[in-house]
PDB file of C-alpha atoms in Angstrom:
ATOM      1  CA  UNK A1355      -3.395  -4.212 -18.314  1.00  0.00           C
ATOM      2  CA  UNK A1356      -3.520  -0.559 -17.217  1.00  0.00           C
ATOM      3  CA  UNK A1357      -0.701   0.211 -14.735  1.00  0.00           C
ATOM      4  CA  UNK A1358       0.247   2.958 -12.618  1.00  0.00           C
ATOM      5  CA  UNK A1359       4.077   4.748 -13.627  1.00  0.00           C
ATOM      6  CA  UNK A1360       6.085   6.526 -11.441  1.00  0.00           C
ATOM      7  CA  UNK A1361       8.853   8.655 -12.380  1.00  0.00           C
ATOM      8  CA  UNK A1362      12.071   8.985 -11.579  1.00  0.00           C
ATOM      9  CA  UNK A1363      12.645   5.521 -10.046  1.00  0.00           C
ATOM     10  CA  UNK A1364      15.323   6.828  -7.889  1.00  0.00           C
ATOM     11  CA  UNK A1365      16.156  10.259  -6.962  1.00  0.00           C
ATOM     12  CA  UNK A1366      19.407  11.657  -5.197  1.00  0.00           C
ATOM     13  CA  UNK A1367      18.681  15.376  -3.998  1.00  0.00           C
ATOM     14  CA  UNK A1368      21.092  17.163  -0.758  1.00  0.00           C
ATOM     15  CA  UNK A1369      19.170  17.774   2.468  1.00  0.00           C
ATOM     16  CA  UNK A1370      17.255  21.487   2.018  1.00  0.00           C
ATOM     17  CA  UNK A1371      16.564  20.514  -2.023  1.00  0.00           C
ATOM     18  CA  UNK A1372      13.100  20.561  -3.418  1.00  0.00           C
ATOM     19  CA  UNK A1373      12.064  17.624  -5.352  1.00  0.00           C
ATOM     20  CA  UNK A1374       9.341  16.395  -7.491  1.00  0.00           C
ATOM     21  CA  UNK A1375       8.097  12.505  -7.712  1.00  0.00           C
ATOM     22  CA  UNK A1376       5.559  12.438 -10.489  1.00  0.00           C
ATOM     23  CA  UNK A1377       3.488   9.481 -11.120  1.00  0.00           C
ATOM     24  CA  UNK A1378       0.838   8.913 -13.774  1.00  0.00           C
ATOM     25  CA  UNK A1379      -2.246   7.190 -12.071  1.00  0.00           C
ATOM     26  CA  UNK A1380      -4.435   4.711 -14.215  1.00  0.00           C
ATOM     27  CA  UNK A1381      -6.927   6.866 -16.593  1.00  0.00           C
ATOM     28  CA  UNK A1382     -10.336   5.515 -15.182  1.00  0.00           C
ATOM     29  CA  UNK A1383      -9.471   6.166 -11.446  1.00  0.00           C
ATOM     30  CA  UNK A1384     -10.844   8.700  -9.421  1.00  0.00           C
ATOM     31  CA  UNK A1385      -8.398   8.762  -6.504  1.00  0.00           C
ATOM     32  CA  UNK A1386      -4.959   9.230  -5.702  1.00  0.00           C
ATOM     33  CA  UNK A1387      -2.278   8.440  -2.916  1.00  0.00           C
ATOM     34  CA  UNK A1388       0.984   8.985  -1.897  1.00  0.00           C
ATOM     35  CA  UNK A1389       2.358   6.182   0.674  1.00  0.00           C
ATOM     36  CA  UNK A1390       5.881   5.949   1.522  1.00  0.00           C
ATOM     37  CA  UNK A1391       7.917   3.144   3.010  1.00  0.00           C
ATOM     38  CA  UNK A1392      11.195   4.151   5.538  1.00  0.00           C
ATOM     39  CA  UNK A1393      13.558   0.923   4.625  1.00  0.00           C
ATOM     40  CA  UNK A1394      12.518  -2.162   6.719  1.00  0.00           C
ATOM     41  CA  UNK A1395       9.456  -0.231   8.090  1.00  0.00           C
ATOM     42  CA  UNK A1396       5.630  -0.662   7.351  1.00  0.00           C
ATOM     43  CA  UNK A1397       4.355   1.304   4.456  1.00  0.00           C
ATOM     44  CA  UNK A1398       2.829   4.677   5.359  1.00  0.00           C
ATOM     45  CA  UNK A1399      -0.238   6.850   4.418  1.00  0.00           C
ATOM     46  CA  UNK A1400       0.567  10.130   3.205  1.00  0.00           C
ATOM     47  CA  UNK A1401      -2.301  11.851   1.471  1.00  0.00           C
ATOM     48  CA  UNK A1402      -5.136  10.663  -0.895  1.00  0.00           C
ATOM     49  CA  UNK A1403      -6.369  13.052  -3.312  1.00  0.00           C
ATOM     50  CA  UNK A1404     -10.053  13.164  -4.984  1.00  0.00           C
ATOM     51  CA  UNK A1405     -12.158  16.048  -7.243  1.00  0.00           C
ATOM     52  CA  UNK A1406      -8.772  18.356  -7.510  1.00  0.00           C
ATOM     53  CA  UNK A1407      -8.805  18.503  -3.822  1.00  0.00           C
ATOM     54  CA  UNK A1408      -6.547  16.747  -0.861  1.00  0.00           C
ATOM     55  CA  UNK A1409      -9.627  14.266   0.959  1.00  0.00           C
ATOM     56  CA  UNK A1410      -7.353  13.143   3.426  1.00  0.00           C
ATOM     57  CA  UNK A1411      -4.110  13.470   5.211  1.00  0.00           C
ATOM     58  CA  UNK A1412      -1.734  11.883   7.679  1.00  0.00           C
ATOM     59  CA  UNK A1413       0.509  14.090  10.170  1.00  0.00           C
ATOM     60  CA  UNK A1414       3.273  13.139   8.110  1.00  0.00           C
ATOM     61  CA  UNK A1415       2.251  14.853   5.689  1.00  0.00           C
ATOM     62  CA  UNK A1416       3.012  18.719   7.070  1.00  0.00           C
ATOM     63  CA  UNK A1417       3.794  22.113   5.306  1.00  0.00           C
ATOM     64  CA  UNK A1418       6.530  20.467   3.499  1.00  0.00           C
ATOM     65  CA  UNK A1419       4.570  18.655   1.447  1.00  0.00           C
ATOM     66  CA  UNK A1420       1.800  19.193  -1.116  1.00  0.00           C
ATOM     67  CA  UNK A1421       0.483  17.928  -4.225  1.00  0.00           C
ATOM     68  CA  UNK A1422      -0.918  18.488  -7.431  1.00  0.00           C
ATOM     69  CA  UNK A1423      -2.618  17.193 -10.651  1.00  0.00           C
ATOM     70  CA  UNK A1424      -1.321  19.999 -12.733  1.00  0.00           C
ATOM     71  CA  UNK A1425      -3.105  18.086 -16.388  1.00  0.00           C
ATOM     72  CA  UNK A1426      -5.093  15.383 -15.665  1.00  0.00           C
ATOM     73  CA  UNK A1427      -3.123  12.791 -16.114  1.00  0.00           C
ATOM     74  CA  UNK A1428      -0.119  13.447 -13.491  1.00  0.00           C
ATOM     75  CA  UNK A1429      -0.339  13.784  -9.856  1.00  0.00           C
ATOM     76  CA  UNK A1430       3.234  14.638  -8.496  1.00  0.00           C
ATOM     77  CA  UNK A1431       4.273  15.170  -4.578  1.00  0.00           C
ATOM     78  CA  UNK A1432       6.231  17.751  -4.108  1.00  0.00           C
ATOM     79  CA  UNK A1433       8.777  17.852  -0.907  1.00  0.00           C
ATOM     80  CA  UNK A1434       9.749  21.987  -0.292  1.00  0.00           C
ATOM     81  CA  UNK A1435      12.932  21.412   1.810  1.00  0.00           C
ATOM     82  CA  UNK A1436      13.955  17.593   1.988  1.00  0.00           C
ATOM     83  CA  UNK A1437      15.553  16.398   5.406  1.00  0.00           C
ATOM     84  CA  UNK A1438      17.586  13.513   5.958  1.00  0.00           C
ATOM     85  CA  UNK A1439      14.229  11.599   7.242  1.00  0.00           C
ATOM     86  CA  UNK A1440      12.429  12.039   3.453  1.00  0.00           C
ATOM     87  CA  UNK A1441      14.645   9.301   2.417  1.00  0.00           C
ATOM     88  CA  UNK A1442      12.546   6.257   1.945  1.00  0.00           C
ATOM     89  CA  UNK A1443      10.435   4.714  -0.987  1.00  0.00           C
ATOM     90  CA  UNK A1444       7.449   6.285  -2.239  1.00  0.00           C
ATOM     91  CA  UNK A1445       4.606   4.816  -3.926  1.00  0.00           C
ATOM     92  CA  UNK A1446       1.659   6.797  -5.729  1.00  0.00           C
ATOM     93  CA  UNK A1447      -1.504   4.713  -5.612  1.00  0.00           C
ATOM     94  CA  UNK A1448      -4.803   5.344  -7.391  1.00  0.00           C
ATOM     95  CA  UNK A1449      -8.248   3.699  -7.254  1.00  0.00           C
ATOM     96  CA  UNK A1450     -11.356   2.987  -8.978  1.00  0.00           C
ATOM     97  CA  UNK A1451     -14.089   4.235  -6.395  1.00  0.00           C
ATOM     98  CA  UNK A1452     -17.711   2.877  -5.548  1.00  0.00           C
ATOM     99  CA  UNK A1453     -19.308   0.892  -7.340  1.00  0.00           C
ATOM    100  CA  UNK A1454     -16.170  -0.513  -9.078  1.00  0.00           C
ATOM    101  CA  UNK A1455     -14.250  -1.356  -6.020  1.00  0.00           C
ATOM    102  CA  UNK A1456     -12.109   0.149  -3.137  1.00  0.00           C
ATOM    103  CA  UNK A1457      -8.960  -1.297  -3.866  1.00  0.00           C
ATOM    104  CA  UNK A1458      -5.599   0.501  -4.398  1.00  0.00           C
ATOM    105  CA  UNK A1459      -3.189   0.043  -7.811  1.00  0.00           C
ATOM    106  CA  UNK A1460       0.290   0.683  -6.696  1.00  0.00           C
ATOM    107  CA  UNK A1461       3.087   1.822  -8.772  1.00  0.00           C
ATOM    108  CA  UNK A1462       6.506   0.791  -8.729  1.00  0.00           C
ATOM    109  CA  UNK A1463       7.717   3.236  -6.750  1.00  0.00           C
ATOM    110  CA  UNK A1464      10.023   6.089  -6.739  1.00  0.00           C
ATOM    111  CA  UNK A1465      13.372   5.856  -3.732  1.00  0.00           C
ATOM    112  CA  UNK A1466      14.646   9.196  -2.446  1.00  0.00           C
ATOM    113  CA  UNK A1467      17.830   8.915  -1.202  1.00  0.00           C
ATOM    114  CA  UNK A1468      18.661  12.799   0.648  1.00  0.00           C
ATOM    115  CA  UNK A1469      21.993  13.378   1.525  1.00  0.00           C
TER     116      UNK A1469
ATOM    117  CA  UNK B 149      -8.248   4.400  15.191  1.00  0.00           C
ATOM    118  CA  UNK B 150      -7.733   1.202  12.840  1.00  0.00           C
ATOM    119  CA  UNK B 151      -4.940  -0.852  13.083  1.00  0.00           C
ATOM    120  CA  UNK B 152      -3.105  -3.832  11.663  1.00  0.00           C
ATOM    121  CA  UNK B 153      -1.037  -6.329  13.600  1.00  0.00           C
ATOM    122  CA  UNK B 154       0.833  -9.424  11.704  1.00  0.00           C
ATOM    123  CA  UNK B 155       2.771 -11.980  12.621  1.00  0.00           C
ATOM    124  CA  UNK B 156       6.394 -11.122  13.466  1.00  0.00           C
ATOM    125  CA  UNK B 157       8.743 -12.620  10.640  1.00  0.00           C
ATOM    126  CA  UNK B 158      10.745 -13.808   8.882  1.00  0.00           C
ATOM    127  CA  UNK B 159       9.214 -16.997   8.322  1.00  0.00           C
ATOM    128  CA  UNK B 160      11.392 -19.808   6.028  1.00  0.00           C
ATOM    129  CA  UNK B 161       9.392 -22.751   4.601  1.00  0.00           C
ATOM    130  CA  UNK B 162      10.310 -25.428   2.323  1.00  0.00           C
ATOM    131  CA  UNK B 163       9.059 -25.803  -1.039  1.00  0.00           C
ATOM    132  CA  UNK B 164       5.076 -26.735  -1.023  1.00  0.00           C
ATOM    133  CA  UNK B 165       4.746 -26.645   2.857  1.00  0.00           C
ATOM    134  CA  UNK B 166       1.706 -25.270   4.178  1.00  0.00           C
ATOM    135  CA  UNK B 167       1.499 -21.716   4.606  1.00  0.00           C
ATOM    136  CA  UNK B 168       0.032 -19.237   7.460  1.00  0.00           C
ATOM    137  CA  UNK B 169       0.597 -15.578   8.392  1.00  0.00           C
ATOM    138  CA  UNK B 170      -1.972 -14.148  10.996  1.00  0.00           C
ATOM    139  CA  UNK B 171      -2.880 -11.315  11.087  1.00  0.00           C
ATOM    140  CA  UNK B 172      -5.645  -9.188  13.195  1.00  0.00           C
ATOM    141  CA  UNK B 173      -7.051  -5.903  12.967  1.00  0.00           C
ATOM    142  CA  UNK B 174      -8.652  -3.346  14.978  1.00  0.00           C
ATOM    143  CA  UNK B 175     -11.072  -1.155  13.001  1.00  0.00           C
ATOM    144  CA  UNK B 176     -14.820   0.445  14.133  1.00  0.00           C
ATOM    145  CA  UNK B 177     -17.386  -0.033  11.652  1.00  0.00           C
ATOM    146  CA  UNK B 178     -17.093  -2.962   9.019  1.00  0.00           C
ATOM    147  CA  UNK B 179     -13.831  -2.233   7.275  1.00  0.00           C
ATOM    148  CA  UNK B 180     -12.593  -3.889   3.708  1.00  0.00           C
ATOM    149  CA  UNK B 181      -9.196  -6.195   4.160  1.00  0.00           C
ATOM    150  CA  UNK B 182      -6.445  -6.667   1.763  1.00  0.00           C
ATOM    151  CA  UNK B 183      -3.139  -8.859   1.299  1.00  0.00           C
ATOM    152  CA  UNK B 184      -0.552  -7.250  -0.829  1.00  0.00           C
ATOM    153  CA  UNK B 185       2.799  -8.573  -1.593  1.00  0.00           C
ATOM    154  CA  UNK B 186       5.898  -7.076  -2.516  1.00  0.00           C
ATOM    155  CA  UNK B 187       8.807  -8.874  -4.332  1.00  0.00           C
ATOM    156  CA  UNK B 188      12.503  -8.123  -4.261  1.00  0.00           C
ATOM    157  CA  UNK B 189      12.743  -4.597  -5.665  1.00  0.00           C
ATOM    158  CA  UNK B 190       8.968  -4.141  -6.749  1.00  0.00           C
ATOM    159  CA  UNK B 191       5.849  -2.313  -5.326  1.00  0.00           C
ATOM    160  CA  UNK B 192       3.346  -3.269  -3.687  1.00  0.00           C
ATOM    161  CA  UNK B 193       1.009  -5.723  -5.788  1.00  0.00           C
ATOM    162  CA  UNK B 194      -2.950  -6.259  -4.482  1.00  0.00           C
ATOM    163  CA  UNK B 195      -2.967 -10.605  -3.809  1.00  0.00           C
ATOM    164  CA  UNK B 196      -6.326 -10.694  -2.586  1.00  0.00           C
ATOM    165  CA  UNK B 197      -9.145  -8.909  -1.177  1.00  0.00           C
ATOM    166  CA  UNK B 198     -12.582  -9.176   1.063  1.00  0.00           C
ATOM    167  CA  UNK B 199     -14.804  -6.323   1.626  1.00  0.00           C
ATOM    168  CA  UNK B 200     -17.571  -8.079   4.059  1.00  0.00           C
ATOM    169  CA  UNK B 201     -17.816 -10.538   7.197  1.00  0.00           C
ATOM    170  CA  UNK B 202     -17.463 -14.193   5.929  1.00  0.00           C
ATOM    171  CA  UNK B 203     -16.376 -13.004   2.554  1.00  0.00           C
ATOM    172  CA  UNK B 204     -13.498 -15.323   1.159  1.00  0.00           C
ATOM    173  CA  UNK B 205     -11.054 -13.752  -1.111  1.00  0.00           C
ATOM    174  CA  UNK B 206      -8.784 -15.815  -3.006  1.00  0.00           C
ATOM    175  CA  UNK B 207      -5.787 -15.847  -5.984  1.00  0.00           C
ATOM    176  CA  UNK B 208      -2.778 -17.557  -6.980  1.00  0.00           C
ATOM    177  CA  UNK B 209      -3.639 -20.414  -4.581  1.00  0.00           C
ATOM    178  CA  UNK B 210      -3.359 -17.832  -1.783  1.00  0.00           C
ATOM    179  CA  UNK B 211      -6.551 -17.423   0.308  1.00  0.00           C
ATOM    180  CA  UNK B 212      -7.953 -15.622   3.390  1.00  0.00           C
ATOM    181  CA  UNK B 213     -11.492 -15.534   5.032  1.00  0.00           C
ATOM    182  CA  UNK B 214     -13.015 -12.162   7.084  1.00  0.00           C
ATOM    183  CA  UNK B 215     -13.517 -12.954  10.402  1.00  0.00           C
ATOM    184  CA  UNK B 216     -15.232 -10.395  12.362  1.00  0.00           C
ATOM    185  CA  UNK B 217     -15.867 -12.651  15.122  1.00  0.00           C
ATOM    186  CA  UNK B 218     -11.774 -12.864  15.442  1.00  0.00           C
ATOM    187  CA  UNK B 219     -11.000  -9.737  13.905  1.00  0.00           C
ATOM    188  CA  UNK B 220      -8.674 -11.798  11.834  1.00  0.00           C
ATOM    189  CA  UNK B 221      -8.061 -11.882   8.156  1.00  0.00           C
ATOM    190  CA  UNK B 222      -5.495 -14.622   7.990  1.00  0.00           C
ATOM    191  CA  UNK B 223      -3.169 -15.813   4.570  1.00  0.00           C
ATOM    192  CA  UNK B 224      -2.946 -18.955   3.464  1.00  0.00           C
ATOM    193  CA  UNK B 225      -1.547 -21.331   0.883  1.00  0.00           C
ATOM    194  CA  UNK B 226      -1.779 -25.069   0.699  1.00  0.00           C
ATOM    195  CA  UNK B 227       1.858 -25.443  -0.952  1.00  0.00           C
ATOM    196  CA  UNK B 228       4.497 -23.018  -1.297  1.00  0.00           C
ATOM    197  CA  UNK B 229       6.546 -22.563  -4.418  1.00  0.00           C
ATOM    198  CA  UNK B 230      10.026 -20.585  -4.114  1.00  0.00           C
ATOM    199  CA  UNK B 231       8.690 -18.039  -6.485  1.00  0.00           C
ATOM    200  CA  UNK B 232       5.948 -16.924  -3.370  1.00  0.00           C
ATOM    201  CA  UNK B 233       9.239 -15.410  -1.693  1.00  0.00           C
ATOM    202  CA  UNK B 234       8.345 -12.077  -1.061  1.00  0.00           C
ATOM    203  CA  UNK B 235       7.198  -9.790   1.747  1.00  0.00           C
ATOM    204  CA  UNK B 236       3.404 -10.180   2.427  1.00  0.00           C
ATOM    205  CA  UNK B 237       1.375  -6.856   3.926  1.00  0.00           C
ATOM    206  CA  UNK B 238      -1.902  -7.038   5.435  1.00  0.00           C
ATOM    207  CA  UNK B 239      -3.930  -3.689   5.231  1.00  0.00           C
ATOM    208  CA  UNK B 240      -7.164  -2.253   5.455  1.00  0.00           C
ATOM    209  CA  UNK B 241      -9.633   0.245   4.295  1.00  0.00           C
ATOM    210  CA  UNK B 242     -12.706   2.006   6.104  1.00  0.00           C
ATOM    211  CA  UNK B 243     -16.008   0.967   3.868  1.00  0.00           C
ATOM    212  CA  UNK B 244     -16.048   4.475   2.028  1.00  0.00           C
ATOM    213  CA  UNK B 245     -14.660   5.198  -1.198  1.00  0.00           C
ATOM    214  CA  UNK B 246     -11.383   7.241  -0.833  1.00  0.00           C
ATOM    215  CA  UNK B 247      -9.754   5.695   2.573  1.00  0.00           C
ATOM    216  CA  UNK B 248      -6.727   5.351   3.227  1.00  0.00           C
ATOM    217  CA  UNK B 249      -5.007   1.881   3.538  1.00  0.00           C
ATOM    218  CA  UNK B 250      -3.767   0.799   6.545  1.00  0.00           C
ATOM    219  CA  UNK B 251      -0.738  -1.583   6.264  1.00  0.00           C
ATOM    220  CA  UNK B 252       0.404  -4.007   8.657  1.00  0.00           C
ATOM    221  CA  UNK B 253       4.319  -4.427   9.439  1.00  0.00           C
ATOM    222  CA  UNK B 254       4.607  -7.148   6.715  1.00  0.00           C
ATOM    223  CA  UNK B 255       6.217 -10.623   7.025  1.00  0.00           C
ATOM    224  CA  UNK B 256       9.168 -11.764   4.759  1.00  0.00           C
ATOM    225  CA  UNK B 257       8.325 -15.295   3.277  1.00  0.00           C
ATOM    226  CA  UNK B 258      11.392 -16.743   2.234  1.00  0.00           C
ATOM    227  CA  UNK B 259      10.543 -20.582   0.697  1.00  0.00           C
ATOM    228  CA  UNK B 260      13.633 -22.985  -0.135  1.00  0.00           C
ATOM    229  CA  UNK B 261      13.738 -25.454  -2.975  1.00  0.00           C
TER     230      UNK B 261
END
């Protein structure tokens, strides 16, 4: 069954580092998300991503963010200058669209630890 | 804008007790609901889904029923097993393609043999 991947699974980076969580959505879908989870808090919207264009975003999601699908297959989020906050789980998401359904295909997950 | 309230957890249960965990929404228009569950160090995995009023959606014994009267999209299971330990999310969707999810606070399910 097609699945989505996220790479690294964890990733240790000091406060003020750029990093790069890539993720590899399933082939068929046409949209894309980034959620993340703070430990023992309630999973979070981020951004959702459709036609090589961001389609949504939350006010998490400022200047320090962006993201990309640099081939067609990946879709990375990229955090410019990582604060002690970033540190949480983050999950890349994609979906089919209408007609095929609206639900969401999550990966594993990648944790950020910033220290 | 839309929200998702659940029941406050944890919640223990013995092996094939019955199982609830409310949860209610706030949402304009006629949203899609979802139950995913997470286990111990894994994402989040879709359990079930219903995308209109009245709509029941159902897997793994696990089942839930959109209320828009209630606003309510409750889980339920007729008899735990220990391997249902996990954390359960209720979420939701606006009725376009694209939306984002909405996630609810989640409620651990811990089930004893």
């Amino acid at each position: 069954e097609p699945e989505v991947t996220q790479t690294p699974s964890h990733q240790v980076t000091q406060m003020g580092q750029e990093v790069i969580l890539r993720c590899v959505p399933i082939s068929n879908h046409l949209y894309f998300y980034w959620y993340r989870q703070i430990l023992g808090q309630k999973v979070e919207f981020l951004v959702s991503f459709y036609n090589n264009e961001i389609s949504e975003k939350s006010e998490i999601f400022d200047d320090q963010f962006s993201v990309e699908r640099p081939d067609g297959s990946n879709f990375t989020l990229k955090i410019r200058s990582t604060k002690l906050e970033d540190s949480a789980m983050y999950f890349c998401a994609s979906s089919p669209g209408h007609p095929l359904g609206y639900e969401q295909y999550f990966g594993p997950g990648t944790r950020l630890t910033v220290t | 804008g839309n929200s998702v309230t659940q029941m406050e957890g944890p919640v223990t249960l013995s092996e094939e007790a019955f199982l609830t965990i409310n949860c209610t929404y706030t949402a304009t228009g006629y949203p899609s609901l979802f139950w995913y569950v997470q286990y111990p160090g894994e994402g989040l995995q879709l359990l079930l889904k219903a995308t209109k009023a009245d709509d029941k959606g159902s897997n793994k014994g696990f089942e839930a029923t959109y209320r828009k009267e209630t606003t309510s999209f409750h889980l339920e299971k007729g008899s735990v097993q220990v391997s249902d330990s996990a954390v359960y999310f209720c979420a939701l969707s606006r009725e376009t393609s694209g939306s984002r999810l909405t996630f609810g606070e989640g409620t651990q399910l811990t089930v004893n043999p």
